[in-house]
Amino acid sequence: MSQWDIELCDCFSDCKTFLVSWFCSPCQLAYQKVAVEETQPCGFGDCILPCLFSLCCAVSIRGKIRAKYGIDGGCMGDFCVILFCYVCAVTQQTRQLNAKGAKPAGMFMDP
């Protein structure tokens, strides 16, 4: 098992991703879901669940990212990180996918 390539508290080093995660986290989560599940393109339907159930979706997507890349952790840890550091966690997830070449892009971001 491995660790995250991007530290949780390193979210401010990429201001563009941080700001998109702050102002439109459901969109970021939808793009992350599509990237981790490798189902393109991201459509309106992918945004519905994150808009309605963002906490649950964020925990689920974080777990899928961990499973896909063999990152240590568990559901309870994911829940706590999302609950207490939501924007930094969403930013970390986006940057992790970018680092692994999944390119979740997101709104206003380079594909």
PDB file of C-alpha atoms in Angstrom:
ATOM      1  CA  MET A   1       0.000   0.000   0.000  1.00  0.00           C
ATOM      2  CA  SER A   2       1.099   3.562  -0.599  1.00  0.00           C
ATOM      3  CA  GLN A   3       0.359   7.091   0.504  1.00  0.00           C
ATOM      4  CA  TRP A   4      -1.296  10.001  -1.261  1.00  0.00           C
ATOM      5  CA  ASP A   5       1.113  11.718  -3.676  1.00  0.00           C
ATOM      6  CA  ILE A   6      -0.363  15.080  -2.684  1.00  0.00           C
ATOM      7  CA  GLU A   7      -0.536  16.038   0.994  1.00  0.00           C
ATOM      8  CA  LEU A   8      -3.947  17.009   2.398  1.00  0.00           C
ATOM      9  CA  CYS A   9      -2.735  20.384   3.682  1.00  0.00           C
ATOM     10  CA  ASP A  10      -0.932  21.131   0.418  1.00  0.00           C
ATOM     11  CA  CYS A  11      -4.195  22.355  -1.107  1.00  0.00           C
ATOM     12  CA  PHE A  12      -3.077  25.999  -1.287  1.00  0.00           C
ATOM     13  CA  SER A  13      -0.134  25.285  -3.588  1.00  0.00           C
ATOM     14  CA  ASP A  14      -2.567  24.918  -6.507  1.00  0.00           C
ATOM     15  CA  CYS A  15      -4.880  27.901  -6.065  1.00  0.00           C
ATOM     16  CA  LYS A  16      -6.859  27.263  -9.236  1.00  0.00           C
ATOM     17  CA  THR A  17      -7.870  23.742  -8.181  1.00  0.00           C
ATOM     18  CA  PHE A  18      -8.515  24.916  -4.624  1.00  0.00           C
ATOM     19  CA  LEU A  19     -10.827  27.731  -5.747  1.00  0.00           C
ATOM     20  CA  VAL A  20     -12.795  25.484  -8.111  1.00  0.00           C
ATOM     21  CA  SER A  21     -13.108  22.930  -5.297  1.00  0.00           C
ATOM     22  CA  TRP A  22     -14.287  25.668  -2.941  1.00  0.00           C
ATOM     23  CA  PHE A  23     -16.853  27.290  -5.198  1.00  0.00           C
ATOM     24  CA  CYS A  24     -18.095  24.262  -7.110  1.00  0.00           C
ATOM     25  CA  SER A  25     -17.204  21.088  -5.218  1.00  0.00           C
ATOM     26  CA  PRO A  26     -20.141  19.089  -6.658  1.00  0.00           C
ATOM     27  CA  CYS A  27     -18.745  19.712 -10.141  1.00  0.00           C
ATOM     28  CA  GLN A  28     -15.273  18.650  -9.019  1.00  0.00           C
ATOM     29  CA  LEU A  29     -16.718  15.484  -7.467  1.00  0.00           C
ATOM     30  CA  ALA A  30     -18.617  14.687 -10.667  1.00  0.00           C
ATOM     31  CA  TYR A  31     -15.431  15.061 -12.728  1.00  0.00           C
ATOM     32  CA  GLN A  32     -13.510  12.939 -10.203  1.00  0.00           C
ATOM     33  CA  LYS A  33     -16.140  10.189 -10.361  1.00  0.00           C
ATOM     34  CA  VAL A  34     -15.970  10.095 -14.138  1.00  0.00           C
ATOM     35  CA  ALA A  35     -12.147  10.084 -14.074  1.00  0.00           C
ATOM     36  CA  VAL A  36     -11.790   7.326 -11.481  1.00  0.00           C
ATOM     37  CA  GLU A  37     -14.461   5.132 -13.071  1.00  0.00           C
ATOM     38  CA  GLU A  38     -13.104   5.922 -16.551  1.00  0.00           C
ATOM     39  CA  THR A  39     -16.526   6.751 -17.955  1.00  0.00           C
ATOM     40  CA  GLN A  40     -16.362   9.739 -20.290  1.00  0.00           C
ATOM     41  CA  PRO A  41     -17.733  12.311 -20.767  1.00  0.00           C
ATOM     42  CA  CYS A  42     -19.034  13.981 -17.624  1.00  0.00           C
ATOM     43  CA  GLY A  43     -22.685  14.885 -18.049  1.00  0.00           C
ATOM     44  CA  PHE A  44     -25.483  16.589 -16.187  1.00  0.00           C
ATOM     45  CA  GLY A  45     -26.530  13.303 -14.578  1.00  0.00           C
ATOM     46  CA  ASP A  46     -23.095  12.942 -12.971  1.00  0.00           C
ATOM     47  CA  CYS A  47     -23.621  16.253 -11.149  1.00  0.00           C
ATOM     48  CA  ILE A  48     -27.003  15.445  -9.581  1.00  0.00           C
ATOM     49  CA  LEU A  49     -25.856  13.152  -6.745  1.00  0.00           C
ATOM     50  CA  PRO A  50     -22.901  15.334  -5.653  1.00  0.00           C
ATOM     51  CA  CYS A  51     -25.262  18.323  -5.523  1.00  0.00           C
ATOM     52  CA  LEU A  52     -27.741  16.489  -3.318  1.00  0.00           C
ATOM     53  CA  PHE A  53     -25.431  14.253  -1.264  1.00  0.00           C
ATOM     54  CA  SER A  54     -21.982  15.837  -1.490  1.00  0.00           C
ATOM     55  CA  LEU A  55     -20.611  14.387   1.765  1.00  0.00           C
ATOM     56  CA  CYS A  56     -21.574  10.805   0.884  1.00  0.00           C
ATOM     57  CA  CYS A  57     -20.364  11.181  -2.695  1.00  0.00           C
ATOM     58  CA  ALA A  58     -17.053  12.678  -1.577  1.00  0.00           C
ATOM     59  CA  VAL A  59     -16.423   9.783   0.841  1.00  0.00           C
ATOM     60  CA  SER A  60     -17.346   7.246  -1.835  1.00  0.00           C
ATOM     61  CA  ILE A  61     -15.131   8.829  -4.493  1.00  0.00           C
ATOM     62  CA  ARG A  62     -12.227   9.149  -2.052  1.00  0.00           C
ATOM     63  CA  GLY A  63     -12.529   5.428  -1.316  1.00  0.00           C
ATOM     64  CA  LYS A  64     -12.567   4.619  -5.035  1.00  0.00           C
ATOM     65  CA  ILE A  65      -9.427   6.691  -5.579  1.00  0.00           C
ATOM     66  CA  ARG A  66      -7.700   4.919  -2.673  1.00  0.00           C
ATOM     67  CA  ALA A  67      -8.716   1.507  -4.018  1.00  0.00           C
ATOM     68  CA  LYS A  68      -7.645   2.287  -7.572  1.00  0.00           C
ATOM     69  CA  TYR A  69      -4.187   3.506  -6.585  1.00  0.00           C
ATOM     70  CA  GLY A  70      -3.564   1.285  -3.551  1.00  0.00           C
ATOM     71  CA  ILE A  71      -3.548   4.108  -1.017  1.00  0.00           C
ATOM     72  CA  ASP A  72      -3.688   3.222   2.684  1.00  0.00           C
ATOM     73  CA  GLY A  73      -6.788   4.111   4.666  1.00  0.00           C
ATOM     74  CA  GLY A  74     -10.389   3.185   5.269  1.00  0.00           C
ATOM     75  CA  CYS A  75     -13.939   4.431   5.073  1.00  0.00           C
ATOM     76  CA  MET A  76     -13.932   5.954   8.572  1.00  0.00           C
ATOM     77  CA  GLY A  77     -10.732   7.880   7.855  1.00  0.00           C
ATOM     78  CA  ASP A  78     -12.190   9.077   4.557  1.00  0.00           C
ATOM     79  CA  PHE A  79     -15.334  10.218   6.337  1.00  0.00           C
ATOM     80  CA  CYS A  80     -13.349  12.179   8.955  1.00  0.00           C
ATOM     81  CA  VAL A  81     -11.119  13.835   6.355  1.00  0.00           C
ATOM     82  CA  ILE A  82     -14.131  14.840   4.248  1.00  0.00           C
ATOM     83  CA  LEU A  83     -16.083  16.023   7.288  1.00  0.00           C
ATOM     84  CA  PHE A  84     -13.328  18.194   8.786  1.00  0.00           C
ATOM     85  CA  CYS A  85     -11.252  19.190   5.729  1.00  0.00           C
ATOM     86  CA  TYR A  86     -13.781  19.039   2.900  1.00  0.00           C
ATOM     87  CA  VAL A  87     -12.318  21.529   0.423  1.00  0.00           C
ATOM     88  CA  CYS A  88      -8.722  20.426   1.010  1.00  0.00           C
ATOM     89  CA  ALA A  89      -9.787  16.788   0.544  1.00  0.00           C
ATOM     90  CA  VAL A  90     -11.609  17.503  -2.737  1.00  0.00           C
ATOM     91  CA  THR A  91      -8.568  19.481  -3.911  1.00  0.00           C
ATOM     92  CA  GLN A  92      -6.239  16.635  -2.899  1.00  0.00           C
ATOM     93  CA  GLN A  93      -8.368  14.107  -4.768  1.00  0.00           C
ATOM     94  CA  THR A  94      -8.353  16.205  -7.951  1.00  0.00           C
ATOM     95  CA  ARG A  95      -4.603  16.721  -7.772  1.00  0.00           C
ATOM     96  CA  GLN A  96      -4.009  13.009  -7.046  1.00  0.00           C
ATOM     97  CA  LEU A  97      -5.977  12.038 -10.149  1.00  0.00           C
ATOM     98  CA  ASN A  98      -4.030  14.610 -12.180  1.00  0.00           C
ATOM     99  CA  ALA A  99      -0.734  13.239 -10.857  1.00  0.00           C
ATOM    100  CA  LYS A 100      -1.749   9.717 -11.874  1.00  0.00           C
ATOM    101  CA  GLY A 101      -2.750  10.866 -15.355  1.00  0.00           C
ATOM    102  CA  ALA A 102      -6.513  10.457 -14.912  1.00  0.00           C
ATOM    103  CA  LYS A 103      -7.081  14.167 -15.637  1.00  0.00           C
ATOM    104  CA  PRO A 104     -10.441  14.892 -14.004  1.00  0.00           C
ATOM    105  CA  ALA A 105     -10.149  18.395 -15.497  1.00  0.00           C
ATOM    106  CA  GLY A 106     -13.122  20.063 -13.812  1.00  0.00           C
ATOM    107  CA  MET A 107     -14.585  23.435 -14.526  1.00  0.00           C
ATOM    108  CA  PHE A 108     -12.148  26.113 -15.656  1.00  0.00           C
ATOM    109  CA  MET A 109      -9.276  23.629 -15.503  1.00  0.00           C
ATOM    110  CA  ASP A 110      -6.849  22.412 -18.101  1.00  0.00           C
ATOM    111  CA  PRO A 111      -7.758  18.928 -19.388  1.00  0.00           C
TER     112      PRO A 111
END
